[in-house]
Coordinates of C-alpha atoms in Angstrom, one line a residue:
Q1 CA 0.0 0.0 0.0
A2 CA 1.2 3.5 -0.8
C3 CA 2.2 5.7 2.1
T4 CA 0.1 8.8 2.8
Y5 CA 1.3 11.8 4.7
P6 CA 0.7 13.3 7.1
C7 CA 0.6 10.1 9.1
Q8 CA -2.7 8.9 10.4
C9 CA -2.2 6.4 13.3
P10 CA -4.9 4.8 15.5
S11 CA -5.6 6.9 18.7
Q12 CA -5.9 3.8 20.8
P13 CA -2.7 2.5 22.5
L14 CA -1.1 -0.5 20.9
Q15 CA -1.9 -3.8 22.5
C16 CA 0.6 -6.5 21.7
P17 CA 1.2 -10.0 23.2
A18 CA 3.8 -10.3 25.9
G19 CA 7.3 -10.3 24.5
T20 CA 6.3 -8.7 21.2
S21 CA 8.1 -5.6 20.0
H22 CA 6.5 -2.4 18.8
V23 CA 8.1 -1.5 15.5
L24 CA 7.5 1.2 12.8
D25 CA 5.8 0.3 9.6
A26 CA 7.5 0.7 6.2
C27 CA 6.2 4.3 5.9
G28 CA 7.9 5.2 9.2
C29 CA 4.5 6.4 10.4
C30 CA 2.8 4.1 13.0
K31 CA 3.9 1.6 15.5
V32 CA 2.6 -1.9 14.9
C33 CA 3.0 -5.3 16.6
A34 CA 6.0 -7.0 15.1
R35 CA 5.3 -10.3 13.4
Q36 CA 6.9 -13.4 14.9
L37 CA 8.7 -16.5 13.5
G38 CA 6.6 -18.3 10.9
E39 CA 3.9 -15.5 10.7
L40 CA 2.9 -13.7 7.5
C41 CA 4.6 -10.4 7.0
S42 CA 4.6 -7.4 4.6
L43 CA 6.0 -3.9 4.4
Q44 CA 3.1 -2.7 6.6
K45 CA 3.5 -5.7 9.0
P46 CA 7.2 -6.1 9.5
C47 CA 9.0 -8.9 11.4
D48 CA 10.5 -8.5 14.8
H49 CA 14.1 -7.4 13.9
H50 CA 15.0 -7.2 17.6
K51 CA 14.8 -11.0 17.6
G52 CA 16.9 -11.3 14.4
L53 CA 13.8 -12.0 12.2
Y54 CA 13.4 -10.9 8.6
C55 CA 10.6 -11.0 6.0
D56 CA 11.3 -13.6 3.3
F57 CA 9.2 -12.7 0.2
S58 CA 10.5 -15.6 -1.9
K59 CA 8.1 -18.2 -0.5
I60 CA 4.7 -16.4 -0.7
H61 CA 3.2 -14.2 -3.4
R62 CA 1.0 -11.1 -3.6
G63 CA 3.2 -8.8 -1.5
S64 CA 3.3 -11.0 1.5
G65 CA 6.2 -13.0 2.9
I66 CA 6.9 -15.1 6.0
C67 CA 9.1 -14.3 9.0
L68 CA 12.3 -16.3 9.2
A69 CA 15.3 -16.1 11.5
H70 CA 18.9 -15.5 10.5
E71 CA 21.0 -18.5 11.0
G72 CA 22.0 -19.0 14.6
A73 CA 22.6 -21.7 17.3
T74 CA 19.5 -23.6 18.5
C75 CA 18.6 -23.9 22.2
D76 CA 18.1 -27.1 24.2
L77 CA 15.8 -26.8 27.2
L78 CA 14.9 -30.0 29.1
G79 CA 15.6 -32.1 26.0
K80 CA 13.4 -30.0 23.7
I81 CA 15.1 -28.1 20.8
Y82 CA 14.1 -24.6 19.9
H83 CA 15.2 -22.7 16.7
N84 CA 16.9 -19.4 16.7
G85 CA 14.3 -16.6 17.0
E86 CA 11.6 -19.0 18.2
S87 CA 9.3 -17.9 21.1
F88 CA 7.8 -20.4 23.5
Q89 CA 6.3 -20.8 27.0
P90 CA 8.0 -23.5 29.1
T91 CA 5.5 -22.7 31.9
C92 CA 2.4 -20.5 32.1
K93 CA 4.5 -18.0 34.1
L94 CA 7.3 -17.4 31.5
Q95 CA 7.5 -16.2 27.9
C96 CA 10.9 -17.2 26.4
I97 CA 12.8 -16.8 23.2
C98 CA 15.8 -18.6 21.8
M99 CA 18.5 -16.1 20.7
D100 CA 21.5 -17.7 19.1
G101 CA 21.9 -20.5 21.6
A102 CA 20.9 -18.5 24.7
I103 CA 17.3 -18.5 26.2
G104 CA 15.9 -15.2 27.5
C105 CA 12.7 -15.1 29.4
I106 CA 10.2 -12.5 30.7
P107 CA 7.8 -13.1 33.5
L108 CA 4.1 -13.1 32.7
C109 CA 3.1 -12.8 36.3
S110 CA 3.5 -9.6 38.3
D111 CA 6.3 -9.8 40.9
D112 CA 5.2 -6.5 42.6
L113 CA 6.1 -6.3 46.3
R114 CA 3.2 -5.3 48.6
L115 CA 3.9 -4.5 52.2
P116 CA 1.4 -3.5 55.0
S117 CA -0.3 -0.1 54.6
P118 CA -3.4 1.5 56.3
E119 CA -5.6 0.4 53.4
C120 CA -4.2 -3.2 53.3
P121 CA -2.7 -4.1 56.7
N122 CA -2.4 -7.8 56.0
P123 CA -1.6 -8.4 52.3
R124 CA -1.3 -12.0 51.2
R125 CA -0.7 -13.8 47.8
V126 CA -3.2 -16.4 47.0
K127 CA -3.3 -19.1 44.3
F128 CA -6.7 -19.2 42.7
R129 CA -8.1 -22.3 40.9
N130 CA -7.8 -22.2 37.1
K131 CA -5.4 -19.2 37.3
C132 CA -1.7 -19.4 36.7
C133 CA -0.6 -16.3 38.7
E134 CA -1.0 -15.7 42.3
E135 CA -3.0 -12.6 43.3
W136 CA -2.9 -10.2 46.2
I137 CA -5.7 -10.1 48.7
C138 CA -6.1 -8.0 51.8
E139 CA -7.1 -9.9 54.9
E140 CA -9.5 -8.1 57.2
G141 CA -8.4 -7.6 60.8
S142 CA -9.6 -5.7 63.8
E143 CA -9.4 -1.9 63.7
E144 CA -6.8 -2.0 66.5
N145 CA -4.6 -4.5 64.6
R146 CA -5.1 -2.6 61.4
F147 CA -3.3 0.5 62.7
E148 CA -0.7 -1.4 64.8
T149 CA 0.5 -3.1 61.6
A150 CA 0.7 0.1 59.6
M151 CA 2.1 2.5 62.2
A152 CA 5.6 1.2 61.5
V153 CA 5.8 3.6 58.5
F154 CA 4.0 6.6 60.2
R155 CA 5.3 9.1 62.7
E156 CA 4.4 8.3 66.3
D157 CA 1.8 10.7 67.6
P158 CA -0.3 9.5 70.6
A159 CA -2.8 12.3 70.0
H160 CA -4.3 10.7 66.9
K161 CA -3.9 7.9 64.4
P162 CA -2.9 8.7 60.9
E163 CA -5.8 9.8 58.7
L164 CA -5.9 8.3 55.2
N165 CA -6.3 11.8 53.6
N166 CA -3.2 13.1 55.4
L167 CA -0.7 10.2 54.7
Q168 CA 2.2 12.2 53.4
E169 CA 2.4 14.6 56.4
N170 CA 2.4 11.6 58.8
C171 CA 4.7 9.4 56.7
L172 CA 8.0 8.4 58.2
V173 CA 10.1 7.8 55.1
Q174 CA 11.9 4.5 55.1
T175 CA 14.1 3.3 52.3
T176 CA 16.3 0.2 52.1
E177 CA 19.8 0.1 50.5
W178 CA 20.0 -0.7 46.8
S179 CA 20.5 -4.4 46.1
A180 CA 23.6 -5.7 44.4
C181 CA 23.6 -5.5 40.6
S182 CA 22.0 -8.5 38.9
K183 CA 25.0 -9.0 36.6
S184 CA 28.7 -8.9 37.2
C185 CA 29.4 -7.4 33.8
G186 CA 27.1 -5.6 31.3
M187 CA 23.8 -4.0 32.0
G188 CA 21.8 -5.3 35.0
I189 CA 19.1 -4.3 37.5
S190 CA 19.3 -3.1 41.1
A191 CA 16.3 -2.7 43.4
R192 CA 15.2 -1.3 46.7
V193 CA 12.0 -0.8 48.7
T194 CA 10.8 2.7 49.7
N195 CA 7.7 4.5 50.9
D196 CA 8.9 7.9 49.7
N197 CA 5.7 8.6 47.7
P198 CA 2.5 10.6 48.2
Q199 CA 0.6 7.4 49.3
C200 CA 3.3 6.3 51.8
H201 CA 3.2 2.9 50.2
L202 CA 6.2 0.6 50.5
E203 CA 7.0 -0.1 46.9
K204 CA 9.8 -1.7 45.0
E205 CA 11.7 0.5 42.6
T206 CA 14.5 -0.4 40.2
R207 CA 17.5 1.2 38.5
L208 CA 19.9 0.1 35.8
C209 CA 23.4 -0.8 36.8
M210 CA 26.7 -1.7 35.2
V211 CA 29.6 -2.9 37.5
R212 CA 31.9 -3.1 34.4
P213 CA 31.4 -3.7 30.7
C214 CA 31.9 -7.3 29.7
D215 CA 34.7 -6.3 27.2
F216 CA 36.4 -3.9 29.7
P217 CA 40.2 -4.4 29.5
V218 CA 41.8 -5.6 32.7
E219 CA 44.3 -3.0 34.0
K220 CA 47.4 -4.0 35.8
S221 CA 47.5 -2.9 39.4
K222 CA 50.3 -0.7 40.6
K223 CA 53.3 -2.2 42.3
G224 CA 52.5 -3.3 45.8
K225 CA 48.7 -3.2 45.2
K226 CA 46.5 -6.3 44.6
C227 CA 43.4 -4.5 43.3
V228 CA 42.3 -1.9 40.7
R229 CA 39.2 -0.5 42.3
T230 CA 37.6 2.2 40.2
P231 CA 39.2 2.5 36.7
K232 CA 37.6 4.9 34.2
P233 CA 37.3 4.2 30.5
R234 CA 39.7 6.1 28.3
Q235 CA 36.9 7.5 26.1
S236 CA 33.4 8.5 26.9
L237 CA 30.7 5.9 26.0
H238 CA 27.0 5.6 25.3
F239 CA 25.0 3.1 27.4
E240 CA 22.8 0.6 25.6
F241 CA 19.7 -1.0 27.0
S242 CA 17.2 -3.2 25.2
G243 CA 18.5 -2.0 21.8
C244 CA 18.2 1.7 22.8
T245 CA 21.2 4.1 23.3
S246 CA 21.7 6.9 25.8
T247 CA 21.2 10.3 24.2
R248 CA 24.4 11.6 25.8
S249 CA 27.8 10.0 26.4
Y250 CA 29.3 9.4 29.9
R251 CA 32.6 8.6 31.4
P252 CA 31.6 6.5 34.4
K253 CA 33.7 4.7 37.0
F254 CA 33.7 0.9 37.0
C255 CA 34.9 -1.7 39.4
G256 CA 38.2 -3.3 38.5
S257 CA 39.6 -6.6 39.5
C258 CA 41.7 -8.3 42.2
T259 CA 44.6 -10.6 41.8
D260 CA 44.3 -12.3 45.3
G261 CA 40.9 -14.0 44.7
R262 CA 38.7 -11.3 46.2
C263 CA 35.7 -9.7 44.5
C264 CA 35.5 -6.1 43.5
T265 CA 32.0 -4.6 43.9
P266 CA 30.5 -1.1 44.2
Y267 CA 30.7 0.4 47.7
A268 CA 29.4 3.9 47.2
T269 CA 27.0 4.9 44.4
S270 CA 24.6 7.6 43.2
T271 CA 21.5 7.4 41.0
V272 CA 21.0 9.5 37.9
E273 CA 18.2 9.8 35.3
V274 CA 19.5 8.7 31.9
E275 CA 17.6 9.3 28.7
F276 CA 17.6 6.6 26.0
R277 CA 16.6 6.8 22.3
C278 CA 15.4 3.8 20.5
P279 CA 15.9 3.0 16.7
E280 CA 12.1 3.6 16.2
G281 CA 12.5 7.2 17.5
D282 CA 11.0 6.7 21.0
F283 CA 12.6 8.3 24.0
F284 CA 12.4 7.1 27.6
Q285 CA 14.2 7.8 30.9
R286 CA 15.5 5.2 33.4
K287 CA 17.3 5.6 36.7
M288 CA 20.8 4.3 36.6
M289 CA 23.6 3.6 39.1
F290 CA 26.8 5.6 38.9
I291 CA 29.7 4.2 40.9
K292 CA 31.7 6.5 43.2
M293 CA 33.9 3.9 44.9
C294 CA 34.4 0.1 44.8
S295 CA 35.7 -2.3 47.5
C296 CA 37.5 -5.6 47.5
H297 CA 36.2 -8.5 49.7
Y298 CA 35.9 -12.3 50.0
D299 CA 32.1 -12.3 50.2
C300 CA 31.8 -13.1 46.5
P301 CA 28.3 -13.2 45.1
R302 CA 26.9 -16.3 43.5
D303 CA 26.1 -17.1 39.9
N304 CA 22.8 -15.6 38.7
D305 CA 22.8 -14.7 35.0
I306 CA 19.5 -13.3 33.8
F307 CA 19.8 -15.6 30.7
L308 CA 19.6 -19.4 31.0
A309 CA 23.0 -20.5 29.8
T310 CA 22.1 -23.5 27.7
Y311 CA 25.7 -24.3 26.7
H312 CA 27.6 -23.6 30.0
R313 CA 28.2 -19.9 29.2
R314 CA 27.5 -18.8 32.7
M315 CA 29.3 -15.8 34.1
I316 CA 31.1 -16.4 37.4
G317 CA 30.3 -13.9 40.1
D318 CA 26.8 -12.6 39.1
H319 CA 24.9 -11.2 42.0
V320 CA 21.8 -12.7 43.5

């Protein structure tokens, strides 16, 4: 179909299945749900290039093709072979894809943390029949127990109990430390729990983190020292996340390495908003960790790569 300008796109937000990319059509006008492996495709219905798929027009006529994957290693999960670019659900809680021998998965169930609040003093996750994901329910308790449970996050004032319409004024802000980065090299995720919000709800928030790039050159430590704690890259760099690139360049500090068997991890950090630009033209902002100082220690974190290493390509030292 010929392109028409100015672009006329649907006003309703795009609803795509879990794990499906939003990509621009051939006119560069509107976002559409990317076609997956084996599905029919066209210029107006492109394949999911984030998964290495392309539209092969040699097999089907009349302007349509079929989505195929570029050659790559297959994946073996529990004895079942998946082709490169193939999406599958090993359980009802996971949507996975084979990407050149490695399996990446996204959760289909919400993993939100819900802690006691005045509106829900006794939250509990319950498994319902015929439903895959657990759901939160609020157990009712006595009025006295209701406020005893929730008072931990409110200022102590014996004159009155906190009113629901005045939560922020009575809120006693509590914030945990950021968790260790989920990956020992490359982009990972760090999390914490805080109630620093207008509702005074204890919520989990996340930030991006990078302890060191996976291709970061190992610097030699100075004579008499066993660790290189916080080296800087020689040139400024752009961060990459989910195929998108930071709009400005940075020269961050990273954690180095130790020659005596100890681990080198962030000790003091700050959090900065970083803006990313995607190939389709979208912009978004994410909080990101910036390292101020690293420390060396023997309490080395365990292996926890976010990808399932199907051919023993696990990284040693990933954080839990």
